[in-house]
Each structure stands twice: as C-alpha cells, then as structure tokens.
C-alpha cells in the first residue's frame, strides 16, 4: 500500500480524489489543511488550483517525496494518476 498527502497552501481548492478507481473525496480543501489518501494500486485526482496543490508521495519507489505545486495558481489539472510504482525525480 502507498499513500500521498495533499498539502494546502494559502488558497482553498476544490479537489476530487479516487483511490483504486473508487471516489474517496470530493470537496474543497481549506487553506492550511492536509489530507492523507491511501490506495493499493493507484490514486487519481483533479484539482481546481494546481498552484495551491502540493503533494508528498510515498510508494514502492519513493518515500516522503515532495513534488511541490502541480502547476500555476488557478490552473485546473484533471485526472492526474500516481501508481504504486510511479517514480518521482
């Protein structure tokens, strides 16, 4: 099993998260909040504000790897998928 933590920065962001193809969260992450999502195979998510969506991923390949912001402030990113063997540089 691997897990990922979504870190909120200074802005609220609407996200949708699916773990192993089952929706597990749909709503607004408030500024400064953290949420942990776990899955056996993969986690897929959409964010309405990629610049305020910061991730730390742990899986079979990396441990506590920060990948930072996923894009620009206000930018929507859809269907981003991380699997149990995703490698982060």
Short mmCIF file of C-alpha atoms in Angstrom, two decimals:
data_model
loop_
_atom_site.label_atom_id
_atom_site.label_comp_id
_atom_site.label_asym_id
_atom_site.label_seq_id
_atom_site.Cartn_x
_atom_site.Cartn_y
_atom_site.Cartn_z
CA UNK A 1 0.00 0.00 0.00
CA UNK A 2 1.22 3.50 -0.75
CA UNK A 3 -0.08 6.87 0.33
CA UNK A 4 0.05 10.50 -0.64
CA UNK A 5 -0.53 13.65 1.41
CA UNK A 6 -2.13 16.70 -0.18
CA UNK A 7 -0.86 19.91 1.38
CA UNK A 8 -2.91 23.08 1.11
CA UNK A 9 -1.15 26.38 0.84
CA UNK A 10 -2.82 29.77 1.10
CA UNK A 11 -5.93 29.21 -1.04
CA UNK A 12 -8.96 26.95 -0.92
CA UNK A 13 -9.05 24.36 -3.70
CA UNK A 14 -11.75 22.04 -4.97
CA UNK A 15 -10.44 18.50 -5.49
CA UNK A 16 -11.77 15.09 -6.49
CA UNK A 17 -9.76 12.02 -5.42
CA UNK A 18 -10.22 8.38 -6.41
CA UNK A 19 -8.31 5.51 -4.80
CA UNK A 20 -8.20 2.27 -6.78
CA UNK A 21 -10.95 3.58 -9.09
CA UNK A 22 -13.33 4.47 -6.23
CA UNK A 23 -14.10 8.11 -5.42
CA UNK A 24 -12.97 8.78 -1.84
CA UNK A 25 -13.12 12.58 -1.62
CA UNK A 26 -14.94 15.34 -3.47
CA UNK A 27 -14.91 18.82 -1.98
CA UNK A 28 -12.97 21.89 -1.01
CA UNK A 29 -9.65 21.69 0.79
CA UNK A 30 -9.41 24.76 3.02
CA UNK A 31 -6.24 26.85 3.32
CA UNK A 32 -3.63 25.24 5.56
CA UNK A 33 -5.28 21.80 5.74
CA UNK A 34 -3.69 18.42 4.97
CA UNK A 35 -5.40 15.25 3.84
CA UNK A 36 -3.95 11.73 3.54
CA UNK A 37 -5.19 9.38 0.82
CA UNK A 38 -4.16 5.71 0.61
CA UNK A 39 -4.52 3.08 -2.11
CA UNK A 40 -3.17 -0.32 -3.05
CA UNK A 41 -2.74 0.34 -6.78
CA UNK A 42 -3.36 3.96 -7.81
CA UNK A 43 -4.68 7.37 -6.81
CA UNK A 44 -6.24 9.70 -9.38
CA UNK A 45 -7.18 13.29 -8.69
CA UNK A 46 -8.38 16.55 -10.16
CA UNK A 47 -7.64 19.97 -8.66
CA UNK A 48 -9.13 23.36 -9.46
CA UNK A 49 -5.99 25.20 -8.34
CA UNK A 50 -2.77 23.40 -9.25
CA UNK A 51 -0.63 26.19 -7.81
CA UNK A 52 -2.04 25.57 -4.32
CA UNK A 53 -1.98 21.76 -4.54
CA UNK A 54 1.29 20.45 -3.10
CA UNK A 55 1.91 16.71 -2.82
CA UNK A 56 4.16 14.40 -0.87
CA UNK A 57 4.12 10.84 -2.18
CA UNK A 58 5.18 7.55 -0.64
CA UNK A 59 5.02 4.32 -2.67
CA UNK A 60 7.16 1.29 -3.53
CA UNK A 61 9.73 3.52 -5.29
CA UNK A 62 9.95 6.72 -3.22
CA UNK A 63 9.38 7.66 0.43
CA UNK A 64 8.08 11.05 1.56
CA UNK A 65 8.99 12.61 -1.80
CA UNK A 66 7.76 16.19 -2.17
CA UNK A 67 6.75 17.11 -5.69
CA UNK A 68 5.61 20.63 -4.81
CA UNK A 69 2.94 22.59 -6.66
CA UNK A 70 1.35 20.87 -9.65
CA UNK A 71 1.03 23.98 -11.82
CA UNK A 72 0.10 27.65 -11.78
CA UNK A 73 -2.30 29.45 -9.45
CA UNK A 74 -5.86 29.00 -10.73
CA UNK A 75 -4.87 26.30 -13.24
CA UNK A 76 -7.10 23.21 -13.36
CA UNK A 77 -5.39 19.82 -13.63
CA UNK A 78 -7.54 16.78 -14.35
CA UNK A 79 -7.07 13.05 -13.90
CA UNK A 80 -3.50 13.07 -12.56
CA UNK A 81 -2.61 9.49 -11.68
CA UNK A 82 0.03 8.11 -9.30
CA UNK A 83 0.51 4.35 -9.06
CA UNK A 84 2.32 2.16 -6.58
CA UNK A 85 5.44 2.28 -8.75
CA UNK A 86 5.43 5.88 -10.01
CA UNK A 87 8.98 7.25 -9.91
CA UNK A 88 9.45 10.92 -8.96
CA UNK A 89 12.71 12.70 -9.83
#
